[in-house]
Amino acid sequence: MQKIELHHVSKTFGDLTVLQDLSISIEKGEFAAIVGPSGCGKSTALRMMAGLESATSGEVTANGNLITKPHPSRMMMFQEHALYPWRTIQKNVSLGLELQNVPKQEADSRVKTALLKVGLKGFEDYYPHQLSGGMRQRAAIARSLVTEPEVLLLDEPYGALDAMTRLTMQKELLRIWEETKQTMILITHDMEEAAYLADRIYVLSHRPAQVLKELTVNVPRPRPRNHPQLAELKKEMMEALQLN
């Protein structure tokens, strides 16, 4: 697994400064969440961890090595499932393995395992339009898992889902993390989601983003959603963001 760190990172787009002297450290196998106002630069920071953006100053590292480009060991999952409508679920999930030239027999076995993990066994030959929003997100998770990455970067993956489906998918994500022990980094606006899922929470300021608060979640798993410590964590996040 990988330890991901941002060391005094700043990022500008022309005259716009998005991140300023941002430092974050996420341990191997840790589930971390990053929360903050819309447009503060959370997704930009995540894209840097994926190697899709470069820092204007500072460094972004994985296990101490500078991240300069995307790598199969770090997979990113977006809010939109981004499944290809002309490919079946099996073909969508296998895409990364095709690009890596994984032999077909091995690829088929890994796709089968990934679909089983996310509860989509039996839907291999369906097309995305035939599935519900939650099932399409499950397929997107399977596509991220099938390449067996060390780091899963999640950019508000459940933002477009209804409340009940979102809660179900949170539990699914935790179950997968407990099985794989991948490093997972979640961007979210939902403070309850962050407290329920994460080991560590970084609260970012308005743009240009800086760390307002770093919180450690000491509530043992499985966590009841109504645990008083989770409510206290939400209160601390709201206070840091001056939302209370």
mmCIF file of C-alpha atoms in Angstrom:
data_model
loop_
_atom_site.group_PDB
_atom_site.id
_atom_site.type_symbol
_atom_site.label_atom_id
_atom_site.label_comp_id
_atom_site.label_asym_id
_atom_site.label_seq_id
_atom_site.Cartn_x
_atom_site.Cartn_y
_atom_site.Cartn_z
ATOM 1 C CA MET A 1 0.000 0.000 0.000
ATOM 2 C CA GLN A 2 1.021 3.620 -0.320
ATOM 3 C CA LYS A 3 1.447 6.561 2.021
ATOM 4 C CA ILE A 4 0.282 9.721 0.254
ATOM 5 C CA GLU A 5 1.615 13.127 1.253
ATOM 6 C CA LEU A 6 1.252 16.725 0.124
ATOM 7 C CA HIS A 7 4.208 18.828 1.273
ATOM 8 C CA HIS A 8 3.500 22.596 1.322
ATOM 9 C CA VAL A 9 1.618 22.374 -1.972
ATOM 10 C CA SER A 10 0.327 25.438 -3.792
ATOM 11 C CA LYS A 11 -1.554 25.459 -7.083
ATOM 12 C CA THR A 12 -2.450 28.380 -9.315
ATOM 13 C CA PHE A 13 -4.426 28.546 -12.547
ATOM 14 C CA GLY A 14 -3.426 31.852 -14.116
ATOM 15 C CA ASP A 15 -4.233 34.520 -11.538
ATOM 16 C CA LEU A 16 -6.365 32.137 -9.444
ATOM 17 C CA THR A 17 -4.721 30.484 -6.434
ATOM 18 C CA VAL A 18 -6.613 27.276 -5.577
ATOM 19 C CA LEU A 19 -4.316 25.681 -2.977
ATOM 20 C CA GLN A 20 -1.881 27.503 -0.719
ATOM 21 C CA ASP A 21 0.822 25.825 1.389
ATOM 22 C CA LEU A 22 -1.329 22.701 1.804
ATOM 23 C CA SER A 23 0.189 19.812 3.765
ATOM 24 C CA ILE A 24 -1.625 16.474 4.192
ATOM 25 C CA SER A 25 -0.315 13.055 5.255
ATOM 26 C CA ILE A 26 -2.310 9.838 4.776
ATOM 27 C CA GLU A 27 -0.862 6.579 6.074
ATOM 28 C CA LYS A 28 -0.731 3.250 4.246
ATOM 29 C CA GLY A 29 -4.086 1.477 4.438
ATOM 30 C CA GLU A 30 -5.788 4.473 6.036
ATOM 31 C CA PHE A 31 -9.280 5.672 5.114
ATOM 32 C CA ALA A 32 -9.076 9.461 4.965
ATOM 33 C CA ALA A 33 -11.710 12.066 4.129
ATOM 34 C CA ILE A 34 -11.253 15.635 2.923
ATOM 35 C CA VAL A 35 -14.136 18.051 3.474
ATOM 36 C CA GLY A 36 -14.480 21.719 2.661
ATOM 37 C CA PRO A 37 -16.591 24.322 0.863
ATOM 38 C CA SER A 38 -17.507 23.964 -2.812
ATOM 39 C CA GLY A 39 -14.770 25.227 -5.087
ATOM 40 C CA CYS A 40 -12.091 25.283 -2.396
ATOM 41 C CA GLY A 41 -9.720 22.981 -4.295
ATOM 42 C CA LYS A 42 -10.493 19.543 -2.802
ATOM 43 C CA SER A 43 -10.785 17.870 -6.189
ATOM 44 C CA THR A 44 -7.635 19.607 -7.431
ATOM 45 C CA ALA A 45 -5.719 18.139 -4.485
ATOM 46 C CA LEU A 46 -7.113 14.692 -5.265
ATOM 47 C CA ARG A 47 -6.173 15.005 -8.943
ATOM 48 C CA MET A 48 -2.628 15.784 -7.841
ATOM 49 C CA MET A 49 -2.565 12.568 -5.816
ATOM 50 C CA ALA A 50 -3.684 10.745 -8.960
ATOM 51 C CA GLY A 51 -0.971 12.410 -11.040
ATOM 52 C CA LEU A 52 -3.517 14.247 -13.200
ATOM 53 C CA GLU A 53 -2.395 17.716 -12.033
ATOM 54 C CA SER A 54 0.995 19.034 -11.031
ATOM 55 C CA ALA A 55 1.773 21.396 -8.153
ATOM 56 C CA THR A 56 2.848 24.966 -8.829
ATOM 57 C CA SER A 57 5.072 24.632 -5.756
ATOM 58 C CA GLY A 58 5.615 21.945 -3.140
ATOM 59 C CA GLU A 59 5.588 18.178 -3.623
ATOM 60 C CA VAL A 60 3.043 15.364 -3.818
ATOM 61 C CA THR A 61 4.520 11.960 -2.975
ATOM 62 C CA ALA A 62 3.597 8.273 -2.729
ATOM 63 C CA ASN A 63 5.820 6.336 -0.309
ATOM 64 C CA GLY A 64 8.272 9.232 -0.539
ATOM 65 C CA ASN A 65 8.463 9.163 -4.348
ATOM 66 C CA LEU A 66 7.353 12.214 -6.304
ATOM 67 C CA ILE A 67 4.031 11.772 -8.150
ATOM 68 C CA THR A 68 4.497 13.190 -11.651
ATOM 69 C CA LYS A 69 1.963 11.214 -13.710
ATOM 70 C CA PRO A 70 -0.891 8.714 -13.370
ATOM 71 C CA HIS A 71 -0.031 5.156 -12.323
ATOM 72 C CA PRO A 72 -2.144 1.964 -12.177
ATOM 73 C CA SER A 73 -1.408 1.700 -8.440
ATOM 74 C CA ARG A 74 -3.586 4.801 -7.884
ATOM 75 C CA MET A 75 -7.118 4.730 -9.272
ATOM 76 C CA MET A 76 -9.577 7.623 -9.235
ATOM 77 C CA MET A 77 -13.360 7.298 -9.076
ATOM 78 C CA PHE A 78 -15.484 10.297 -10.006
ATOM 79 C CA GLN A 79 -18.991 11.439 -9.053
ATOM 80 C CA GLU A 80 -20.253 10.349 -12.469
ATOM 81 C CA HIS A 81 -19.777 6.640 -13.102
ATOM 82 C CA ALA A 82 -18.340 7.347 -16.605
ATOM 83 C CA LEU A 83 -19.287 3.895 -17.896
ATOM 84 C CA TYR A 84 -19.266 3.472 -21.666
ATOM 85 C CA PRO A 85 -22.904 2.967 -22.749
ATOM 86 C CA TRP A 86 -21.983 0.690 -25.671
ATOM 87 C CA ARG A 87 -20.047 -1.756 -23.496
ATOM 88 C CA THR A 88 -21.601 -4.347 -21.200
ATOM 89 C CA ILE A 89 -20.885 -4.160 -17.479
ATOM 90 C CA GLN A 90 -18.293 -6.923 -17.843
ATOM 91 C CA LYS A 91 -16.607 -5.073 -20.710
ATOM 92 C CA ASN A 92 -16.660 -1.781 -18.797
ATOM 93 C CA VAL A 93 -15.080 -3.361 -15.749
ATOM 94 C CA SER A 94 -12.425 -5.130 -17.821
ATOM 95 C CA LEU A 95 -11.314 -1.978 -19.649
ATOM 96 C CA GLY A 96 -8.338 -1.238 -17.387
ATOM 97 C CA LEU A 97 -7.099 -4.799 -17.711
ATOM 98 C CA GLU A 98 -7.381 -4.596 -21.506
ATOM 99 C CA LEU A 99 -5.258 -1.439 -21.477
ATOM 100 C CA GLN A 100 -2.678 -3.276 -19.339
ATOM 101 C CA ASN A 101 -2.716 -6.232 -21.772
ATOM 102 C CA VAL A 102 -3.684 -8.686 -19.031
ATOM 103 C CA PRO A 103 -4.308 -12.163 -20.548
ATOM 104 C CA LYS A 104 -8.012 -12.798 -21.163
ATOM 105 C CA GLN A 105 -8.347 -15.782 -18.827
ATOM 106 C CA GLU A 106 -6.810 -13.858 -15.928
ATOM 107 C CA ALA A 107 -8.827 -10.742 -16.787
ATOM 108 C CA ASP A 108 -12.100 -12.686 -16.854
ATOM 109 C CA SER A 109 -11.317 -14.192 -13.443
ATOM 110 C CA ARG A 110 -10.504 -10.806 -11.920
ATOM 111 C CA VAL A 111 -13.628 -9.193 -13.384
ATOM 112 C CA LYS A 112 -15.752 -12.015 -11.989
ATOM 113 C CA THR A 113 -14.233 -11.520 -8.526
ATOM 114 C CA ALA A 114 -14.679 -7.724 -8.652
ATOM 115 C CA LEU A 115 -18.330 -7.987 -9.689
ATOM 116 C CA LEU A 116 -18.962 -10.496 -6.926
ATOM 117 C CA LYS A 117 -17.421 -8.101 -4.366
ATOM 118 C CA VAL A 118 -19.783 -5.280 -5.337
ATOM 119 C CA GLY A 119 -22.890 -7.459 -5.594
ATOM 120 C CA LEU A 120 -23.245 -7.449 -9.389
ATOM 121 C CA LYS A 121 -22.909 -11.149 -10.076
ATOM 122 C CA GLY A 122 -25.442 -12.008 -12.782
ATOM 123 C CA PHE A 123 -25.355 -8.533 -14.368
ATOM 124 C CA GLU A 124 -22.250 -9.106 -16.506
ATOM 125 C CA ASP A 125 -24.125 -8.839 -19.825
ATOM 126 C CA TYR A 126 -26.292 -5.842 -18.898
ATOM 127 C CA TYR A 127 -25.630 -2.384 -20.303
ATOM 128 C CA PRO A 128 -25.314 0.712 -18.070
ATOM 129 C CA HIS A 129 -28.723 2.109 -19.070
ATOM 130 C CA GLN A 130 -30.346 -1.094 -17.788
ATOM 131 C CA LEU A 131 -29.052 -0.561 -14.240
ATOM 132 C CA SER A 132 -30.061 1.810 -11.447
ATOM 133 C CA GLY A 133 -27.794 4.675 -10.394
ATOM 134 C CA GLY A 134 -26.543 2.728 -7.396
ATOM 135 C CA MET A 135 -25.761 -0.326 -9.507
ATOM 136 C CA ARG A 136 -23.860 1.800 -12.021
ATOM 137 C CA GLN A 137 -21.772 3.177 -9.160
ATOM 138 C CA ARG A 138 -21.125 -0.391 -8.007
ATOM 139 C CA ALA A 139 -19.872 -1.156 -11.520
ATOM 140 C CA ALA A 140 -17.602 1.901 -11.347
ATOM 141 C CA ILE A 141 -16.182 0.646 -8.047
ATOM 142 C CA ALA A 142 -15.605 -2.793 -9.584
ATOM 143 C CA ARG A 143 -13.768 -1.159 -12.491
ATOM 144 C CA SER A 144 -11.531 0.637 -9.970
ATOM 145 C CA LEU A 145 -10.930 -2.532 -7.925
ATOM 146 C CA VAL A 146 -10.218 -4.932 -10.764
ATOM 147 C CA THR A 147 -6.759 -3.479 -11.442
ATOM 148 C CA GLU A 148 -5.935 -4.090 -7.752
ATOM 149 C CA PRO A 149 -4.717 -0.540 -6.989
ATOM 150 C CA GLU A 150 -2.931 0.333 -3.772
ATOM 151 C CA VAL A 151 -4.754 3.678 -3.508
ATOM 152 C CA LEU A 152 -8.401 4.450 -4.320
ATOM 153 C CA LEU A 153 -9.163 8.158 -4.789
ATOM 154 C CA LEU A 154 -12.872 8.948 -4.466
ATOM 155 C CA ASP A 155 -14.152 12.295 -5.723
ATOM 156 C CA GLU A 156 -17.666 12.569 -4.239
ATOM 157 C CA PRO A 157 -18.671 9.208 -5.755
ATOM 158 C CA TYR A 158 -22.109 9.183 -4.142
ATOM 159 C CA GLY A 159 -23.065 12.831 -4.548
ATOM 160 C CA ALA A 160 -25.669 12.140 -7.235
ATOM 161 C CA LEU A 161 -27.357 9.220 -5.456
ATOM 162 C CA ASP A 162 -30.552 9.299 -3.425
ATOM 163 C CA ALA A 163 -30.193 9.209 0.368
ATOM 164 C CA MET A 164 -31.014 5.516 0.884
ATOM 165 C CA THR A 165 -28.761 4.325 -1.943
ATOM 166 C CA ARG A 166 -25.978 6.545 -0.637
ATOM 167 C CA LEU A 167 -26.145 4.927 2.819
ATOM 168 C CA THR A 168 -26.066 1.461 1.252
ATOM 169 C CA MET A 169 -23.068 2.342 -0.905
ATOM 170 C CA GLN A 170 -21.200 3.745 2.106
ATOM 171 C CA LYS A 171 -21.548 0.381 3.836
ATOM 172 C CA GLU A 172 -20.418 -1.409 0.662
ATOM 173 C CA LEU A 173 -17.346 0.806 0.407
ATOM 174 C CA LEU A 174 -16.415 0.093 4.027
ATOM 175 C CA ARG A 175 -16.828 -3.635 3.483
ATOM 176 C CA ILE A 176 -14.505 -3.488 0.467
ATOM 177 C CA TRP A 177 -11.941 -1.393 2.347
ATOM 178 C CA GLU A 178 -11.955 -3.853 5.250
ATOM 179 C CA GLU A 179 -11.279 -6.683 2.770
ATOM 180 C CA THR A 180 -8.562 -4.956 0.735
ATOM 181 C CA LYS A 181 -6.996 -2.518 3.244
ATOM 182 C CA GLN A 182 -6.251 -0.169 0.377
ATOM 183 C CA THR A 183 -5.410 3.430 1.118
ATOM 184 C CA MET A 184 -8.696 5.260 0.449
ATOM 185 C CA ILE A 185 -9.065 9.034 0.161
ATOM 186 C CA LEU A 186 -12.574 10.448 -0.067
ATOM 187 C CA ILE A 187 -13.628 13.946 -1.102
ATOM 188 C CA THR A 188 -17.065 14.792 0.291
ATOM 189 C CA HIS A 189 -19.318 17.680 1.303
ATOM 190 C CA ASP A 190 -21.175 15.362 3.669
ATOM 191 C CA MET A 191 -19.721 15.693 7.166
ATOM 192 C CA GLU A 192 -21.735 12.732 8.491
ATOM 193 C CA GLU A 193 -20.342 10.602 5.669
ATOM 194 C CA ALA A 194 -16.798 11.676 6.514
ATOM 195 C CA ALA A 195 -17.235 10.842 10.204
ATOM 196 C CA TYR A 196 -18.876 7.487 9.483
ATOM 197 C CA LEU A 197 -16.295 6.288 6.958
ATOM 198 C CA ALA A 198 -12.921 7.791 7.767
ATOM 199 C CA ASP A 199 -10.041 7.197 10.163
ATOM 200 C CA ARG A 200 -8.791 10.744 9.627
ATOM 201 C CA ILE A 201 -10.549 13.887 8.396
ATOM 202 C CA TYR A 202 -8.964 17.002 6.918
ATOM 203 C CA VAL A 203 -11.154 20.113 6.955
ATOM 204 C CA LEU A 204 -10.124 22.648 4.295
ATOM 205 C CA SER A 205 -10.781 26.359 4.186
ATOM 206 C CA HIS A 206 -12.327 28.443 1.429
ATOM 207 C CA ARG A 207 -10.130 28.958 -1.616
ATOM 208 C CA PRO A 208 -7.178 29.089 -1.561
ATOM 209 C CA ALA A 209 -7.447 25.899 0.482
ATOM 210 C CA GLN A 210 -5.463 25.393 3.646
ATOM 211 C CA VAL A 211 -6.000 22.855 6.424
ATOM 212 C CA LEU A 212 -8.288 24.328 9.058
ATOM 213 C CA LYS A 213 -8.428 21.204 11.199
ATOM 214 C CA GLU A 214 -7.218 17.600 11.243
ATOM 215 C CA LEU A 215 -9.446 15.162 13.119
ATOM 216 C CA THR A 216 -8.774 11.562 14.133
ATOM 217 C CA VAL A 217 -11.822 9.276 14.332
ATOM 218 C CA ASN A 218 -11.373 6.886 17.244
ATOM 219 C CA VAL A 219 -14.807 5.247 17.097
ATOM 220 C CA PRO A 220 -14.318 1.476 16.572
ATOM 221 C CA ARG A 221 -15.915 -0.267 13.604
ATOM 222 C CA PRO A 222 -18.623 -1.195 12.867
ATOM 223 C CA ARG A 223 -19.828 2.281 13.815
ATOM 224 C CA PRO A 224 -23.438 3.046 14.650
ATOM 225 C CA ARG A 225 -24.392 6.169 12.708
ATOM 226 C CA ASN A 226 -25.903 7.713 15.844
ATOM 227 C CA HIS A 227 -22.740 7.314 17.936
ATOM 228 C CA PRO A 228 -22.299 10.487 20.051
ATOM 229 C CA GLN A 229 -18.623 10.835 19.092
ATOM 230 C CA LEU A 230 -19.606 11.038 15.407
ATOM 231 C CA ALA A 231 -22.010 13.843 16.246
ATOM 232 C CA GLU A 232 -19.207 15.601 18.127
ATOM 233 C CA LEU A 233 -16.896 15.257 15.108
ATOM 234 C CA LYS A 234 -19.541 16.807 12.867
ATOM 235 C CA LYS A 235 -19.836 19.680 15.347
ATOM 236 C CA GLU A 236 -16.057 20.217 15.244
ATOM 237 C CA MET A 237 -16.101 20.285 11.436
ATOM 238 C CA MET A 238 -18.948 22.806 11.428
ATOM 239 C CA GLU A 239 -17.127 24.986 13.943
ATOM 240 C CA ALA A 240 -13.954 24.904 11.843
ATOM 241 C CA LEU A 241 -15.984 25.948 8.781
ATOM 242 C CA GLN A 242 -17.946 28.501 10.858
ATOM 243 C CA LEU A 243 -21.238 26.864 9.915
ATOM 244 C CA ASN A 244 -22.682 26.522 13.414
#
